[in-house]
């Protein structure tokens, strides 16, 4: 059972949260007593369904459409969250693109898109949220990746975008201290039950010291840790990978 008091009175904003890991993080925040704002880009139906589920936890919830690559869109979204929910205490930069492409086939457009979403997106959303986060001595949690620390041959652009996000976490932690704590949760192999990935997931579980793949609950628990951790903990990259990266 989650402690309802952990984030009670706080407001948590999770980008790209209509589905998958973002959804699990939003639900964990609501279960911990936080009011929750989620953003979506294309998954409007899933976002509406999630808002109803979040509200079952007796917290305020809202969903806003936002493309994190669009500066004006991001600025308007942050203002709307702050005016609707009154504050922003925790920002989770979750929205991202993941693609498998051989190095020689990556186009300039694909390279630029992944950086605009995975690296510039968290920068933009954080920058716009700063005044609100500062007021509340808030926290930023970026969603990094094991791929930002270990090279994956068919994901050069993705790995580079996440490595840059890890460095952005550390640079922001230093420049935003002492007002805001900034940390990263870097998931490894997470099993979200996709049928097409069953054989691959089985293989990866065998290679993982903990002998299983991660779950959405494992990742959400790590995000909740940073959301409520002592403010003194900042600039950290926490792998959630069962030891796969060791
Ligand atoms: N799943 C894993 O195993 C794993 C492993 C390592 C790291 N991670 C990281 O953990 C986070 C969550 O993972 P995930 O697999 O749940 O993510 P995901 O499904 O790949 O993406 C999450 C959401 O990002 C949104 N998005 C994409 N481009 C956007 C843009 N330009 N503006 C706004 N939103 C945009 C999409 O929203 P719409 O659907 O509304 O379009 C999507 O649902 C990501 O940062 C990911 O890189 C995941």
PDB file of C-alpha atoms and ligand atoms in Angstrom:
ATOM      1  CA  UNK A   1       0.000   0.000   0.000  1.00  0.00           C
ATOM      2  CA  UNK A   2       1.359   3.431  -0.929  1.00  0.00           C
ATOM      3  CA  UNK A   3       1.541   5.979   1.891  1.00  0.00           C
ATOM      4  CA  UNK A   4      -1.181   8.509   0.998  1.00  0.00           C
ATOM      5  CA  UNK A   5       0.736  11.226   2.885  1.00  0.00           C
ATOM      6  CA  UNK A   6       3.964  10.906   0.873  1.00  0.00           C
ATOM      7  CA  UNK A   7       2.938  13.564  -1.681  1.00  0.00           C
ATOM      8  CA  UNK A   8      -0.251  14.923  -0.187  1.00  0.00           C
ATOM      9  CA  UNK A   9      -0.666  18.662  -0.901  1.00  0.00           C
ATOM     10  CA  UNK A  10       1.837  18.419  -3.764  1.00  0.00           C
ATOM     11  CA  UNK A  11       1.254  18.772  -7.497  1.00  0.00           C
ATOM     12  CA  UNK A  12       3.066  16.464  -9.904  1.00  0.00           C
ATOM     13  CA  UNK A  13       3.314  17.085 -13.662  1.00  0.00           C
ATOM     14  CA  UNK A  14       4.232  14.109 -15.872  1.00  0.00           C
ATOM     15  CA  UNK A  15       4.827  14.677 -19.604  1.00  0.00           C
ATOM     16  CA  UNK A  16       3.831  12.067 -22.197  1.00  0.00           C
ATOM     17  CA  UNK A  17       1.933  10.128 -19.562  1.00  0.00           C
ATOM     18  CA  UNK A  18      -1.197   8.756 -21.260  1.00  0.00           C
ATOM     19  CA  UNK A  19       0.294   5.259 -21.543  1.00  0.00           C
ATOM     20  CA  UNK A  20       3.017   2.874 -20.413  1.00  0.00           C
ATOM     21  CA  UNK A  21       5.632   4.159 -17.898  1.00  0.00           C
ATOM     22  CA  UNK A  22       4.279   7.712 -17.690  1.00  0.00           C
ATOM     23  CA  UNK A  23       0.839   6.333 -16.836  1.00  0.00           C
ATOM     24  CA  UNK A  24       2.320   4.155 -14.064  1.00  0.00           C
ATOM     25  CA  UNK A  25       4.214   7.169 -12.673  1.00  0.00           C
ATOM     26  CA  UNK A  26       1.068   9.356 -12.726  1.00  0.00           C
ATOM     27  CA  UNK A  27      -0.960   6.647 -10.947  1.00  0.00           C
ATOM     28  CA  UNK A  28       1.785   6.175  -8.328  1.00  0.00           C
ATOM     29  CA  UNK A  29       1.807   9.944  -7.678  1.00  0.00           C
ATOM     30  CA  UNK A  30      -1.988  10.001  -7.245  1.00  0.00           C
ATOM     31  CA  UNK A  31      -1.814   6.952  -4.936  1.00  0.00           C
ATOM     32  CA  UNK A  32       0.728   8.932  -2.882  1.00  0.00           C
ATOM     33  CA  UNK A  33      -1.834  11.744  -2.510  1.00  0.00           C
ATOM     34  CA  UNK A  34      -0.591  14.222  -5.168  1.00  0.00           C
ATOM     35  CA  UNK A  35      -2.717  16.230  -7.556  1.00  0.00           C
ATOM     36  CA  UNK A  36      -1.562  15.158 -11.005  1.00  0.00           C
ATOM     37  CA  UNK A  37      -1.330  16.868 -14.393  1.00  0.00           C
ATOM     38  CA  UNK A  38      -0.422  14.728 -17.374  1.00  0.00           C
ATOM     39  CA  UNK A  39       0.381  15.756 -20.913  1.00  0.00           C
ATOM     40  CA  UNK A  40      -0.191  13.810 -24.117  1.00  0.00           C
ATOM     41  CA  UNK A  41       0.513  14.518 -27.761  1.00  0.00           C
ATOM     42  CA  UNK A  42      -1.542  11.989 -29.788  1.00  0.00           C
ATOM     43  CA  UNK A  43      -3.054   9.683 -27.123  1.00  0.00           C
ATOM     44  CA  UNK A  44      -6.106  11.825 -26.239  1.00  0.00           C
ATOM     45  CA  UNK A  45      -8.448   8.874 -25.526  1.00  0.00           C
ATOM     46  CA  UNK A  46      -5.958   7.151 -23.191  1.00  0.00           C
ATOM     47  CA  UNK A  47      -5.268  10.487 -21.468  1.00  0.00           C
ATOM     48  CA  UNK A  48      -8.990  11.045 -20.780  1.00  0.00           C
ATOM     49  CA  UNK A  49      -9.324   7.510 -19.385  1.00  0.00           C
ATOM     50  CA  UNK A  50      -6.294   8.047 -17.143  1.00  0.00           C
ATOM     51  CA  UNK A  51      -7.674  11.322 -15.745  1.00  0.00           C
ATOM     52  CA  UNK A  52     -10.793   9.418 -14.634  1.00  0.00           C
ATOM     53  CA  UNK A  53      -8.605   6.734 -12.991  1.00  0.00           C
ATOM     54  CA  UNK A  54      -6.445   9.349 -11.244  1.00  0.00           C
ATOM     55  CA  UNK A  55      -9.529  11.088  -9.860  1.00  0.00           C
ATOM     56  CA  UNK A  56     -10.526   7.793  -8.165  1.00  0.00           C
ATOM     57  CA  UNK A  57      -7.684   8.508  -5.740  1.00  0.00           C
ATOM     58  CA  UNK A  58      -9.548  11.616  -4.479  1.00  0.00           C
ATOM     59  CA  UNK A  59      -7.010  13.980  -6.010  1.00  0.00           C
ATOM     60  CA  UNK A  60      -7.333  16.629  -8.699  1.00  0.00           C
ATOM     61  CA  UNK A  61      -6.273  15.484 -12.159  1.00  0.00           C
ATOM     62  CA  UNK A  62      -6.066  17.024 -15.579  1.00  0.00           C
ATOM     63  CA  UNK A  63      -4.688  16.237 -19.030  1.00  0.00           C
ATOM     64  CA  UNK A  64      -3.348  18.821 -21.464  1.00  0.00           C
ATOM     65  CA  UNK A  65      -2.227  18.310 -25.037  1.00  0.00           C
ATOM     66  CA  UNK A  66       1.394  19.388 -25.446  1.00  0.00           C
ATOM     67  CA  UNK A  67       4.155  18.835 -27.970  1.00  0.00           C
ATOM     68  CA  UNK A  68       7.372  19.155 -25.944  1.00  0.00           C
ATOM     69  CA  UNK A  69       9.294  20.224 -29.065  1.00  0.00           C
ATOM     70  CA  UNK A  70       7.127  23.361 -29.409  1.00  0.00           C
ATOM     71  CA  UNK A  71       8.258  26.271 -27.211  1.00  0.00           C
ATOM     72  CA  UNK A  72       4.940  28.162 -27.269  1.00  0.00           C
ATOM     73  CA  UNK A  73       2.951  25.006 -26.635  1.00  0.00           C
ATOM     74  CA  UNK A  74       5.156  24.154 -23.624  1.00  0.00           C
ATOM     75  CA  UNK A  75       4.869  27.655 -22.191  1.00  0.00           C
ATOM     76  CA  UNK A  76       1.046  27.611 -22.476  1.00  0.00           C
ATOM     77  CA  UNK A  77       0.816  24.109 -20.974  1.00  0.00           C
ATOM     78  CA  UNK A  78       2.876  25.072 -17.903  1.00  0.00           C
ATOM     79  CA  UNK A  79       0.747  28.190 -17.314  1.00  0.00           C
ATOM     80  CA  UNK A  80      -2.416  26.102 -17.591  1.00  0.00           C
ATOM     81  CA  UNK A  81      -1.169  23.486 -15.081  1.00  0.00           C
ATOM     82  CA  UNK A  82      -0.167  26.208 -12.610  1.00  0.00           C
ATOM     83  CA  UNK A  83      -3.464  28.079 -12.934  1.00  0.00           C
ATOM     84  CA  UNK A  84      -5.650  24.936 -12.776  1.00  0.00           C
ATOM     85  CA  UNK A  85      -3.805  23.128  -9.961  1.00  0.00           C
ATOM     86  CA  UNK A  86      -2.255  26.155  -8.209  1.00  0.00           C
ATOM     87  CA  UNK A  87       1.379  24.992  -8.140  1.00  0.00           C
ATOM     88  CA  UNK A  88       4.001  22.637  -9.549  1.00  0.00           C
ATOM     89  CA  UNK A  89       6.083  20.733  -6.973  1.00  0.00           C
ATOM     90  CA  UNK A  90       7.446  17.878  -9.063  1.00  0.00           C
ATOM     91  CA  UNK A  91       8.073  17.794 -12.810  1.00  0.00           C
ATOM     92  CA  UNK A  92       8.684  14.386 -14.412  1.00  0.00           C
ATOM     93  CA  UNK A  93      10.166  14.767 -17.914  1.00  0.00           C
ATOM     94  CA  UNK A  94       8.932  11.459 -19.318  1.00  0.00           C
ATOM     95  CA  UNK A  95       7.886  12.170 -22.941  1.00  0.00           C
ATOM     96  CA  UNK A  96      10.344  10.641 -25.399  1.00  0.00           C
ATOM     97  CA  UNK A  97      10.910   8.862 -28.693  1.00  0.00           C
ATOM     98  CA  UNK A  98      12.561   5.434 -28.938  1.00  0.00           C
ATOM     99  CA  UNK A  99      13.661   4.088 -32.322  1.00  0.00           C
ATOM    100  CA  UNK A 100      15.762   1.202 -33.611  1.00  0.00           C
ATOM    101  CA  UNK A 101      17.751   2.226 -36.713  1.00  0.00           C
ATOM    102  CA  UNK A 102      21.125   1.035 -38.001  1.00  0.00           C
ATOM    103  CA  UNK A 103      23.729   3.793 -37.726  1.00  0.00           C
ATOM    104  CA  UNK A 104      24.254   4.253 -41.467  1.00  0.00           C
ATOM    105  CA  UNK A 105      20.495   4.648 -42.032  1.00  0.00           C
ATOM    106  CA  UNK A 106      19.829   7.401 -39.457  1.00  0.00           C
ATOM    107  CA  UNK A 107      18.689  10.523 -41.325  1.00  0.00           C
ATOM    108  CA  UNK A 108      19.372  14.083 -40.200  1.00  0.00           C
ATOM    109  CA  UNK A 109      15.626  14.513 -39.613  1.00  0.00           C
ATOM    110  CA  UNK A 110      15.534  11.421 -37.350  1.00  0.00           C
ATOM    111  CA  UNK A 111      18.617  12.609 -35.452  1.00  0.00           C
ATOM    112  CA  UNK A 112      17.135  16.093 -34.971  1.00  0.00           C
ATOM    113  CA  UNK A 113      13.688  14.763 -33.966  1.00  0.00           C
ATOM    114  CA  UNK A 114      15.034  12.502 -31.250  1.00  0.00           C
ATOM    115  CA  UNK A 115      17.170  15.283 -29.759  1.00  0.00           C
ATOM    116  CA  UNK A 116      14.298  17.807 -30.013  1.00  0.00           C
ATOM    117  CA  UNK A 117      12.059  15.459 -28.025  1.00  0.00           C
ATOM    118  CA  UNK A 118      14.393  13.574 -25.659  1.00  0.00           C
ATOM    119  CA  UNK A 119      16.886  16.321 -24.795  1.00  0.00           C
ATOM    120  CA  UNK A 120      15.552  19.748 -25.776  1.00  0.00           C
ATOM    121  CA  UNK A 121      12.039  18.764 -24.556  1.00  0.00           C
ATOM    122  CA  UNK A 122      13.096  18.250 -20.907  1.00  0.00           C
ATOM    123  CA  UNK A 123      15.178  21.454 -21.104  1.00  0.00           C
ATOM    124  CA  UNK A 124      12.210  23.488 -22.413  1.00  0.00           C
ATOM    125  CA  UNK A 125       9.605  22.081 -20.019  1.00  0.00           C
ATOM    126  CA  UNK A 126      11.982  22.550 -17.061  1.00  0.00           C
ATOM    127  CA  UNK A 127      12.870  26.123 -18.057  1.00  0.00           C
ATOM    128  CA  UNK A 128       9.218  27.124 -18.345  1.00  0.00           C
ATOM    129  CA  UNK A 129       8.344  25.418 -15.030  1.00  0.00           C
ATOM    130  CA  UNK A 130      11.213  27.068 -13.108  1.00  0.00           C
ATOM    131  CA  UNK A 131       9.308  29.978 -11.509  1.00  0.00           C
ATOM    132  CA  UNK A 132       6.668  27.588 -10.131  1.00  0.00           C
ATOM    133  CA  UNK A 133       9.193  24.937  -9.010  1.00  0.00           C
ATOM    134  CA  UNK A 134      11.333  27.593  -7.298  1.00  0.00           C
ATOM    135  CA  UNK A 135       8.363  28.853  -5.271  1.00  0.00           C
ATOM    136  CA  UNK A 136       7.831  25.342  -3.888  1.00  0.00           C
ATOM    137  CA  UNK A 137      11.490  24.256  -3.518  1.00  0.00           C
ATOM    138  CA  UNK A 138      10.503  21.633  -6.067  1.00  0.00           C
ATOM    139  CA  UNK A 139      12.021  18.695  -7.835  1.00  0.00           C
ATOM    140  CA  UNK A 140      12.678  17.634 -11.417  1.00  0.00           C
ATOM    141  CA  UNK A 141      12.937  13.965 -12.353  1.00  0.00           C
ATOM    142  CA  UNK A 142      14.207  13.266 -15.876  1.00  0.00           C
ATOM    143  CA  UNK A 143      13.620   9.898 -17.518  1.00  0.00           C
ATOM    144  CA  UNK A 144      16.992   8.769 -18.807  1.00  0.00           C
ATOM    145  CA  UNK A 145      17.986   5.299 -19.943  1.00  0.00           C
ATOM    146  CA  UNK A 146      20.548   2.547 -19.517  1.00  0.00           C
ATOM    147  CA  UNK A 147      21.131   3.375 -23.201  1.00  0.00           C
ATOM    148  CA  UNK A 148      22.444   6.774 -22.103  1.00  0.00           C
ATOM    149  CA  UNK A 149      25.228   5.040 -20.189  1.00  0.00           C
ATOM    150  CA  UNK A 150      25.877   1.962 -22.357  1.00  0.00           C
ATOM    151  CA  UNK A 151      26.141   2.054 -26.173  1.00  0.00           C
ATOM    152  CA  UNK A 152      23.459   0.156 -28.138  1.00  0.00           C
ATOM    153  CA  UNK A 153      24.553  -0.432 -31.760  1.00  0.00           C
ATOM    154  CA  UNK A 154      21.212   0.186 -33.483  1.00  0.00           C
ATOM    155  CA  UNK A 155      20.211   3.190 -31.309  1.00  0.00           C
ATOM    156  CA  UNK A 156      23.073   5.706 -31.741  1.00  0.00           C
ATOM    157  CA  UNK A 157      20.761   8.748 -31.867  1.00  0.00           C
ATOM    158  CA  UNK A 158      18.583   7.545 -28.945  1.00  0.00           C
ATOM    159  CA  UNK A 159      21.611   6.671 -26.762  1.00  0.00           C
ATOM    160  CA  UNK A 160      23.260  10.025 -27.524  1.00  0.00           C
ATOM    161  CA  UNK A 161      20.051  11.943 -26.704  1.00  0.00           C
ATOM    162  CA  UNK A 162      19.750  10.166 -23.337  1.00  0.00           C
ATOM    163  CA  UNK A 163      23.469  10.597 -22.528  1.00  0.00           C
ATOM    164  CA  UNK A 164      22.975  14.330 -23.157  1.00  0.00           C
ATOM    165  CA  UNK A 165      19.921  14.278 -20.869  1.00  0.00           C
ATOM    166  CA  UNK A 166      22.012  12.676 -18.112  1.00  0.00           C
ATOM    167  CA  UNK A 167      24.545  15.520 -18.410  1.00  0.00           C
ATOM    168  CA  UNK A 168      21.716  18.073 -18.533  1.00  0.00           C
ATOM    169  CA  UNK A 169      20.480  16.583 -15.229  1.00  0.00           C
ATOM    170  CA  UNK A 170      23.843  17.201 -13.592  1.00  0.00           C
ATOM    171  CA  UNK A 171      24.277  20.693 -15.070  1.00  0.00           C
ATOM    172  CA  UNK A 172      20.741  21.667 -13.995  1.00  0.00           C
ATOM    173  CA  UNK A 173      21.247  20.185 -10.524  1.00  0.00           C
ATOM    174  CA  UNK A 174      24.236  22.492 -10.054  1.00  0.00           C
ATOM    175  CA  UNK A 175      22.700  25.598 -11.597  1.00  0.00           C
ATOM    176  CA  UNK A 176      19.253  25.254  -9.958  1.00  0.00           C
ATOM    177  CA  UNK A 177      20.575  24.483  -6.451  1.00  0.00           C
ATOM    178  CA  UNK A 178      19.656  25.254  -3.735  1.00  0.00           C
ATOM    179  CA  UNK A 179      16.075  25.839  -4.929  1.00  0.00           C
ATOM    180  CA  UNK A 180      15.370  22.741  -7.011  1.00  0.00           C
ATOM    181  CA  UNK A 181      16.678  19.158  -6.805  1.00  0.00           C
ATOM    182  CA  UNK A 182      17.210  17.496 -10.201  1.00  0.00           C
ATOM    183  CA  UNK A 183      17.700  13.756 -10.673  1.00  0.00           C
ATOM    184  CA  UNK A 184      17.320  11.088 -13.355  1.00  0.00           C
ATOM    185  CA  UNK A 185      15.736   7.652 -13.310  1.00  0.00           C
ATOM    186  CA  UNK A 186      17.377   5.512 -16.006  1.00  0.00           C
ATOM    187  CA  UNK A 187      15.397   2.334 -16.737  1.00  0.00           C
ATOM    188  CA  UNK A 188      17.052  -0.737 -18.242  1.00  0.00           C
ATOM    189  CA  UNK A 189      15.004  -3.559 -19.776  1.00  0.00           C
ATOM    190  CA  UNK A 190      11.392  -2.993 -18.758  1.00  0.00           C
ATOM    191  CA  UNK A 191       8.731  -5.566 -19.636  1.00  0.00           C
ATOM    192  CA  UNK A 192       5.469  -3.816 -20.494  1.00  0.00           C
ATOM    193  CA  UNK A 193       3.822  -7.033 -21.699  1.00  0.00           C
ATOM    194  CA  UNK A 194       4.221  -6.475 -25.443  1.00  0.00           C
ATOM    195  CA  UNK A 195       3.552  -9.798 -27.175  1.00  0.00           C
ATOM    196  CA  UNK A 196       6.067  -9.092 -29.978  1.00  0.00           C
ATOM    197  CA  UNK A 197       8.875  -8.703 -27.415  1.00  0.00           C
ATOM    198  CA  UNK A 198       8.281 -11.947 -25.453  1.00  0.00           C
ATOM    199  CA  UNK A 199      11.293 -13.923 -26.788  1.00  0.00           C
ATOM    200  CA  UNK A 200      13.650 -10.924 -26.464  1.00  0.00           C
ATOM    201  CA  UNK A 201      12.441 -10.231 -22.918  1.00  0.00           C
ATOM    202  CA  UNK A 202      13.084 -13.852 -21.933  1.00  0.00           C
ATOM    203  CA  UNK A 203      16.639 -13.640 -23.288  1.00  0.00           C
ATOM    204  CA  UNK A 204      17.290 -10.340 -21.481  1.00  0.00           C
ATOM    205  CA  UNK A 205      15.945 -11.663 -18.159  1.00  0.00           C
ATOM    206  CA  UNK A 206      18.533 -14.471 -18.310  1.00  0.00           C
ATOM    207  CA  UNK A 207      21.343 -11.932 -18.811  1.00  0.00           C
ATOM    208  CA  UNK A 208      20.180  -9.752 -15.906  1.00  0.00           C
ATOM    209  CA  UNK A 209      21.790 -10.393 -12.493  1.00  0.00           C
ATOM    210  CA  UNK A 210      18.355 -10.114 -10.814  1.00  0.00           C
ATOM    211  CA  UNK A 211      17.105 -12.759 -13.309  1.00  0.00           C
ATOM    212  CA  UNK A 212      14.092 -10.753 -14.444  1.00  0.00           C
ATOM    213  CA  UNK A 213      13.227  -7.664 -16.437  1.00  0.00           C
ATOM    214  CA  UNK A 214      11.933  -4.521 -14.750  1.00  0.00           C
ATOM    215  CA  UNK A 215       8.271  -3.590 -14.378  1.00  0.00           C
ATOM    216  CA  UNK A 216       6.470  -0.264 -14.653  1.00  0.00           C
ATOM    217  CA  UNK A 217       6.035  -0.458 -10.859  1.00  0.00           C
ATOM    218  CA  UNK A 218       9.839  -0.712 -10.394  1.00  0.00           C
ATOM    219  CA  UNK A 219      10.323   2.466 -12.447  1.00  0.00           C
ATOM    220  CA  UNK A 220       7.447   4.349 -10.778  1.00  0.00           C
ATOM    221  CA  UNK A 221       8.878   3.485  -7.334  1.00  0.00           C
ATOM    222  CA  UNK A 222      12.226   5.030  -8.306  1.00  0.00           C
ATOM    223  CA  UNK A 223      10.496   8.201  -9.531  1.00  0.00           C
ATOM    224  CA  UNK A 224       8.476   8.397  -6.291  1.00  0.00           C
ATOM    225  CA  UNK A 225      11.761   8.085  -4.365  1.00  0.00           C
ATOM    226  CA  UNK A 226      13.190  11.218  -6.022  1.00  0.00           C
ATOM    227  CA  UNK A 227       9.790  12.983  -5.806  1.00  0.00           C
ATOM    228  CA  UNK A 228       9.862  12.729  -2.009  1.00  0.00           C
ATOM    229  CA  UNK A 229      13.590  12.309  -1.259  1.00  0.00           C
ATOM    230  CA  UNK A 230      15.577  14.783   0.854  1.00  0.00           C
ATOM    231  CA  UNK A 231      16.312  17.890  -1.227  1.00  0.00           C
ATOM    232  CA  UNK A 232      19.998  17.279  -0.492  1.00  0.00           C
ATOM    233  CA  UNK A 233      19.945  14.387  -3.007  1.00  0.00           C
ATOM    234  CA  UNK A 234      20.541  16.039  -6.387  1.00  0.00           C
ATOM    235  CA  UNK A 235      22.349  15.392  -9.667  1.00  0.00           C
ATOM    236  CA  UNK A 236      21.968  11.621  -9.406  1.00  0.00           C
ATOM    237  CA  UNK A 237      21.408   9.107 -12.223  1.00  0.00           C
ATOM    238  CA  UNK A 238      19.628   6.085 -10.753  1.00  0.00           C
ATOM    239  CA  UNK A 239      19.642   2.957 -12.908  1.00  0.00           C
ATOM    240  CA  UNK A 240      16.589   0.731 -12.555  1.00  0.00           C
ATOM    241  CA  UNK A 241      17.989  -2.267 -14.401  1.00  0.00           C
ATOM    242  CA  UNK A 242      18.335  -5.250 -12.061  1.00  0.00           C
ATOM    243  CA  UNK A 243      22.110  -4.988 -12.471  1.00  0.00           C
ATOM    244  CA  UNK A 244      22.052  -5.402 -16.287  1.00  0.00           C
ATOM    245  CA  UNK A 245      24.461  -2.482 -16.767  1.00  0.00           C
ATOM    246  CA  UNK A 246      27.061  -3.820 -14.317  1.00  0.00           C
TER     247      UNK A 246
HETATM  248  N1  LIG B   1      10.042   1.483 -21.763  1.00  0.00           N
HETATM  249  C1  LIG B   1      11.296   1.220 -21.477  1.00  0.00           C
HETATM  250  O1  LIG B   1      11.692   0.049 -21.403  1.00  0.00           O
HETATM  251  C2  LIG B   1      12.295   2.323 -21.215  1.00  0.00           C
HETATM  252  C3  LIG B   1      13.654   2.010 -21.033  1.00  0.00           C
HETATM  253  C4  LIG B   1      14.556   3.051 -20.822  1.00  0.00           C
HETATM  254  C5  LIG B   1      14.121   4.360 -20.744  1.00  0.00           C
HETATM  255  N2  LIG B   1      12.807   4.636 -20.912  1.00  0.00           N
HETATM  256  C6  LIG B   1      12.374   6.036 -20.841  1.00  0.00           C
HETATM  257  O2  LIG B   1      11.283   6.147 -19.926  1.00  0.00           O
HETATM  258  C7  LIG B   1      10.314   7.085 -20.427  1.00  0.00           C
HETATM  259  C8  LIG B   1       8.958   6.401 -20.606  1.00  0.00           C
HETATM  260  O3  LIG B   1       9.123   5.242 -21.410  1.00  0.00           O
HETATM  261  P1  LIG B   1       7.926   4.701 -22.327  1.00  0.00           P
HETATM  262  O4  LIG B   1       8.444   3.492 -23.012  1.00  0.00           O
HETATM  263  O5  LIG B   1       6.694   4.629 -21.501  1.00  0.00           O
HETATM  264  O6  LIG B   1       7.831   5.924 -23.358  1.00  0.00           O
HETATM  265  P2  LIG B   1       7.122   5.957 -24.812  1.00  0.00           P
HETATM  266  O7  LIG B   1       5.908   5.105 -24.758  1.00  0.00           O
HETATM  267  O8  LIG B   1       8.128   5.669 -25.867  1.00  0.00           O
HETATM  268  O9  LIG B   1       6.757   7.502 -24.920  1.00  0.00           O
HETATM  269  C9  LIG B   1       5.984   8.156 -23.926  1.00  0.00           C
HETATM  270  C10 LIG B   1       5.138   9.215 -24.539  1.00  0.00           C
HETATM  271  O10 LIG B   1       5.941  10.270 -25.073  1.00  0.00           O
HETATM  272  C11 LIG B   1       5.055  11.042 -25.830  1.00  0.00           C
HETATM  273  N3  LIG B   1       5.755  11.849 -26.844  1.00  0.00           N
HETATM  274  C12 LIG B   1       6.545  11.475 -27.866  1.00  0.00           C
HETATM  275  N4  LIG B   1       6.957  12.558 -28.563  1.00  0.00           N
HETATM  276  C13 LIG B   1       6.397  13.649 -27.957  1.00  0.00           C
HETATM  277  C14 LIG B   1       6.438  15.058 -28.181  1.00  0.00           C
HETATM  278  N5  LIG B   1       7.127  15.607 -29.196  1.00  0.00           N
HETATM  279  N6  LIG B   1       5.738  15.866 -27.345  1.00  0.00           N
HETATM  280  C15 LIG B   1       5.036  15.350 -26.328  1.00  0.00           C
HETATM  281  N7  LIG B   1       4.955  14.042 -26.045  1.00  0.00           N
HETATM  282  C16 LIG B   1       5.636  13.199 -26.866  1.00  0.00           C
HETATM  283  C17 LIG B   1       4.040  10.096 -26.483  1.00  0.00           C
HETATM  284  O11 LIG B   1       2.748  10.662 -26.231  1.00  0.00           O
HETATM  285  P3  LIG B   1       1.433  10.327 -27.136  1.00  0.00           P
HETATM  286  O12 LIG B   1       1.247   8.836 -27.035  1.00  0.00           O
HETATM  287  O13 LIG B   1       0.358  11.104 -26.465  1.00  0.00           O
HETATM  288  O14 LIG B   1       1.737  10.798 -28.532  1.00  0.00           O
HETATM  289  C18 LIG B   1       4.287   8.778 -25.717  1.00  0.00           C
HETATM  290  O15 LIG B   1       3.108   8.147 -25.283  1.00  0.00           O
HETATM  291  C19 LIG B   1      10.897   7.634 -21.720  1.00  0.00           C
HETATM  292  O16 LIG B   1      11.611   8.819 -21.468  1.00  0.00           O
HETATM  293  C20 LIG B   1      11.833   6.537 -22.176  1.00  0.00           C
HETATM  294  O17 LIG B   1      12.869   6.983 -23.018  1.00  0.00           O
HETATM  295  C21 LIG B   1      11.874   3.650 -21.150  1.00  0.00           C
END
